[in-house]
Tab-separated table of N, CA and C in Angstrom:
chain	number	residue	atom	x	y	z
C	1	MET	N	26.348	-14.934	-49.190
C	1	MET	CA	26.767	-13.693	-48.040
C	1	MET	C	25.243	-13.102	-47.228
C	2	ALA	N	24.701	-13.900	-46.231
C	2	ALA	CA	23.564	-13.421	-45.995
C	2	ALA	C	23.771	-12.457	-45.073
C	3	ASP	N	22.823	-11.542	-45.065
C	3	ASP	CA	22.917	-10.401	-43.778
C	3	ASP	C	22.207	-10.986	-42.453
C	4	THR	N	22.780	-10.410	-41.385
C	4	THR	CA	22.316	-10.828	-40.051
C	4	THR	C	21.284	-9.936	-39.348
C	5	THR	N	20.323	-9.192	-40.274
C	5	THR	CA	19.281	-8.616	-39.471
C	5	THR	C	18.398	-9.771	-39.309
C	6	GLU	N	17.343	-9.368	-38.041
C	6	GLU	CA	16.795	-9.901	-37.284
C	6	GLU	C	15.215	-9.739	-37.837
C	7	THR	N	14.731	-8.618	-38.303
C	7	THR	CA	13.670	-8.148	-38.619
C	7	THR	C	13.757	-7.572	-40.102
C	8	THR	N	12.993	-7.505	-40.753
C	8	THR	CA	12.670	-6.853	-42.304
C	8	THR	C	12.091	-5.256	-41.728
C	9	PRO	N	11.990	-4.523	-43.088
C	9	PRO	CA	11.546	-3.155	-42.885
C	9	PRO	C	10.159	-3.147	-42.449
C	10	ASN	N	9.216	-4.459	-42.890
C	10	ASN	CA	7.827	-4.335	-42.364
C	10	ASN	C	8.023	-4.800	-41.069
C	11	GLY	N	8.858	-5.322	-40.023
C	11	GLY	CA	8.734	-5.830	-38.877
C	11	GLY	C	8.704	-7.464	-38.908
C	12	ARG	N	8.538	-7.987	-39.774
C	12	ARG	CA	8.651	-9.482	-39.977
C	12	ARG	C	9.977	-10.190	-40.000
C	13	PRO	N	10.274	-11.438	-39.539
C	13	PRO	CA	11.406	-12.458	-39.185
C	13	PRO	C	11.519	-12.440	-41.017
C	14	PRO	N	12.924	-12.380	-41.170
C	14	PRO	CA	13.627	-12.600	-42.657
C	14	PRO	C	12.833	-13.889	-43.408
C	15	GLU	N	12.571	-14.052	-44.630
C	15	GLU	CA	11.945	-15.305	-45.317
C	15	GLU	C	13.257	-15.611	-46.216
C	16	ARG	N	13.970	-16.405	-46.386
C	16	ARG	CA	15.029	-16.841	-47.036
C	16	ARG	C	14.451	-17.563	-48.505
C	17	THR	N	13.242	-17.946	-48.142
C	17	THR	CA	12.577	-18.609	-49.552
C	17	THR	C	11.819	-17.698	-50.055
C	18	ALA	N	12.154	-17.584	-51.511
C	18	ALA	CA	11.062	-16.421	-51.882
C	18	ALA	C	9.673	-16.668	-52.264
C	19	PRO	N	8.454	-16.181	-51.943
C	19	PRO	CA	7.397	-16.784	-52.677
C	19	PRO	C	7.138	-16.156	-54.059
C	20	PRO	N	6.240	-16.811	-54.838
C	20	PRO	CA	5.889	-16.544	-56.383
C	20	PRO	C	6.123	-15.338	-56.670
C	21	GLY	N	6.553	-14.773	-57.561
C	21	GLY	CA	6.646	-13.442	-58.210
C	21	GLY	C	7.576	-12.404	-57.295
C	22	HIS	N	8.638	-12.875	-56.266
C	22	HIS	CA	9.186	-12.259	-55.410
C	22	HIS	C	10.377	-12.530	-55.461
C	23	SER	N	11.616	-11.558	-55.590
C	23	SER	CA	12.994	-11.722	-55.906
C	23	SER	C	13.806	-12.702	-55.093
C	24	LEU	N	13.935	-13.602	-56.012
C	24	LEU	CA	14.596	-14.738	-55.134
C	24	LEU	C	16.089	-14.621	-54.697
C	25	ILE	N	17.260	-13.726	-55.562
C	25	ILE	CA	18.224	-13.214	-54.899
C	25	ILE	C	18.279	-12.271	-53.439
C	26	ALA	N	17.277	-11.548	-53.487
C	26	ALA	CA	16.873	-10.144	-52.441
C	26	ALA	C	16.622	-11.100	-51.424
C	27	HIS	N	15.880	-12.428	-51.401
C	27	HIS	CA	15.383	-12.979	-50.362
C	27	HIS	C	16.316	-13.749	-49.764
C	28	GLN	N	17.464	-14.490	-50.714
C	28	GLN	CA	18.755	-15.052	-50.050
C	28	GLN	C	19.606	-14.387	-49.515
C	29	VAL	N	19.381	-12.960	-49.764
C	29	VAL	CA	20.578	-12.228	-49.433
C	29	VAL	C	19.917	-11.479	-48.030
C	30	HIS	N	18.767	-10.984	-48.011
C	30	HIS	CA	18.087	-9.554	-47.091
C	30	HIS	C	17.083	-10.470	-46.179
C	31	GLY	N	16.274	-11.343	-46.755
C	31	GLY	CA	15.305	-12.118	-46.060
C	31	GLY	C	14.120	-11.448	-46.325
C	32	TRP	N	14.138	-10.498	-47.513
C	32	TRP	CA	13.041	-9.747	-47.667
C	32	TRP	C	13.048	-9.071	-49.142
C	33	CYS	N	12.192	-8.805	-49.905
C	33	CYS	CA	12.410	-7.688	-51.314
C	33	CYS	C	10.985	-6.961	-51.048
C	34	SER	N	11.190	-5.814	-52.303
C	34	SER	CA	10.001	-4.863	-52.371
C	34	SER	C	8.698	-5.330	-52.807
C	35	LYS	N	8.604	-6.795	-53.450
C	35	LYS	CA	7.555	-7.255	-53.538
C	35	LYS	C	6.710	-7.898	-52.481
C	36	CYS	N	7.222	-7.804	-51.010
C	36	CYS	CA	6.995	-8.235	-49.800
C	36	CYS	C	5.631	-7.030	-48.872
C	37	PRO	N	5.227	-7.125	-48.637
C	37	PRO	CA	3.847	-6.432	-47.888
C	37	PRO	C	4.557	-5.300	-47.224
C	38	ASP	N	3.949	-4.204	-47.249
C	38	ASP	CA	4.936	-2.876	-46.771
C	38	ASP	C	5.905	-2.888	-46.619
C	39	VAL	N	6.696	-3.310	-47.785
C	39	VAL	CA	8.174	-2.838	-48.043
C	39	VAL	C	8.291	-2.179	-49.477
C	40	GLU	N	8.756	-0.968	-49.559
C	40	GLU	CA	8.927	-0.231	-50.883
C	40	GLU	C	10.149	-0.452	-51.408
C	41	LEU	N	10.146	-0.124	-52.525
C	41	LEU	CA	11.064	-0.110	-53.615
C	41	LEU	C	12.615	0.278	-53.140
C	42	TRP	N	12.245	1.453	-52.422
C	42	TRP	CA	13.533	2.478	-52.227
C	42	TRP	C	14.146	1.680	-50.926
C	43	GLU	N	13.430	0.837	-50.069
C	43	GLU	CA	13.764	0.247	-49.152
C	43	GLU	C	15.084	-0.784	-49.632
C	44	GLU	N	14.369	-1.505	-50.538
C	44	GLU	CA	15.439	-2.585	-51.235
C	44	GLU	C	16.629	-2.159	-51.815
C	45	LEU	N	16.332	-1.118	-52.255
C	45	LEU	CA	17.625	-0.107	-53.155
C	45	LEU	C	18.528	0.043	-52.302
C	46	LEU	N	18.299	0.573	-50.958
C	46	LEU	CA	18.711	1.244	-50.263
C	46	LEU	C	19.732	0.060	-49.437
C	47	ALA	N	18.977	-1.050	-49.134
C	47	ALA	CA	19.666	-2.377	-48.763
C	47	ALA	C	21.067	-2.883	-49.538
C	48	TRP	N	20.397	-2.681	-50.925
C	48	TRP	CA	21.635	-2.944	-51.801
C	48	TRP	C	22.719	-2.089	-51.754
C	49	ARG	N	22.509	-1.211	-51.785
C	49	ARG	CA	23.740	0.052	-51.639
C	49	ARG	C	24.493	0.055	-50.434
C	50	GLN	N	23.648	-0.098	-49.299
C	50	GLN	CA	24.230	-0.326	-48.304
C	50	GLN	C	25.346	-1.432	-48.223
C	51	ARG	N	24.685	-2.812	-48.547
C	51	ARG	CA	25.553	-4.280	-48.377
C	51	ARG	C	26.513	-3.998	-49.625
C	52	GLU	N	26.543	-2.886	-50.559
C	52	GLU	CA	27.549	-2.901	-51.579
C	52	GLU	C	28.847	-2.136	-50.764
C	53	ARG	N	28.236	-0.788	-50.418
C	53	ARG	CA	29.301	-0.031	-49.496
C	53	ARG	C	29.797	-0.858	-48.657
C	54	ALA	N	29.639	-1.697	-47.886
C	54	ALA	CA	29.974	-2.105	-46.586
C	54	ALA	C	31.009	-2.954	-47.429
C	55	ARG	N	30.882	-3.997	-48.453
C	55	ARG	CA	31.730	-4.826	-49.140
C	55	ARG	C	33.085	-4.100	-49.952
C	56	VAL	N	32.749	-3.148	-50.298
C	56	VAL	CA	34.011	-2.362	-50.799
C	56	VAL	C	34.803	-1.252	-49.982
C	57	ASP	N	34.192	-0.837	-48.660
C	57	ASP	CA	35.029	-0.063	-47.090
C	57	ASP	C	35.685	-1.844	-46.907
C	58	ASP	N	35.274	-2.460	-46.842
C	58	ASP	CA	36.234	-4.004	-46.351
C	58	ASP	C	37.175	-4.310	-47.278
C	59	ALA	N	37.217	-3.491	-48.564
C	59	ALA	CA	38.433	-4.382	-49.522
C	59	ALA	C	39.499	-3.660	-49.147
C	60	PRO	N	40.611	-4.335	-49.675
C	60	PRO	CA	42.253	-3.961	-49.021
C	60	PRO	C	42.586	-3.023	-50.154
C	61	PHE	N	42.001	-2.653	-50.863
C	61	PHE	CA	42.130	-1.193	-51.822
C	61	PHE	C	41.856	-0.063	-51.406
C	62	THR	N	42.411	0.978	-51.841
C	62	THR	CA	41.874	2.479	-51.745
C	62	THR	C	41.590	3.086	-52.845
C	63	ASP	N	40.702	4.151	-52.989
C	63	ASP	CA	40.307	4.942	-54.170
C	63	ASP	C	41.294	5.993	-54.208
C	64	ARG	N	42.131	6.465	-53.007
C	64	ARG	CA	43.493	7.260	-53.135
C	64	ARG	C	44.502	7.000	-53.947
C	65	ALA	N	44.782	7.961	-54.419
C	65	ALA	CA	46.032	8.083	-55.126
C	65	ALA	C	47.527	8.021	-54.307
C	66	PRO	N	48.344	7.188	-54.666
C	66	PRO	CA	49.528	6.570	-53.653
C	66	PRO	C	50.233	7.654	-53.842
C	67	GLU	N	50.141	8.912	-54.500
C	67	GLU	CA	51.274	10.031	-54.602
C	67	GLU	C	50.270	11.136	-55.240
C	68	PRO	N	50.250	12.714	-55.119
C	68	PRO	CA	50.003	13.499	-55.614
C	68	PRO	C	50.111	13.249	-57.008
C	69	SER	N	49.304	14.149	-57.895
C	69	SER	CA	49.460	14.029	-59.366
C	69	SER	C	50.214	15.165	-59.584
C	70	PRO	N	50.922	14.960	-60.842
C	70	PRO	CA	51.714	15.891	-61.177
C	70	PRO	C	51.245	17.656	-61.281
C	71	GLU	N	50.119	17.529	-61.812
C	71	GLU	CA	49.247	18.956	-61.601
C	71	GLU	C	49.664	19.614	-60.225
C	72	VAL	N	49.015	18.614	-59.301
C	72	VAL	CA	48.597	19.103	-57.908
C	72	VAL	C	50.358	19.639	-57.311
C	73	THR	N	51.485	18.835	-57.779
C	73	THR	CA	52.792	18.830	-57.324
C	73	THR	C	53.084	20.194	-58.001
C	74	ARG	N	52.511	20.646	-59.004
C	74	ARG	CA	53.198	21.929	-59.816
C	74	ARG	C	52.648	22.953	-59.178
C	75	HIS	N	51.522	22.564	-59.162
C	75	HIS	CA	50.186	23.992	-58.858
C	75	HIS	C	50.163	24.005	-57.560
C	76	GLY	N	50.007	22.896	-56.708
C	76	GLY	CA	50.084	23.201	-54.954
C	76	GLY	C	48.376	22.868	-54.659
């Protein structure tokens, strides 16, 4: 599943083939990685977190309980 971003954090177009020494999976998914010029590690980490959050937000399940716990029912 590739992101549809037009540019990378360094303003260059995405490059889906990783140069030697770069992250293959990050290039396949984002089109860039933290080894690319003018891109920092935190930018790659943020991109992975945003991608994972979007994947979880689209999931058919929720993290909410279907009904209040017995403790909440007793104590309000």
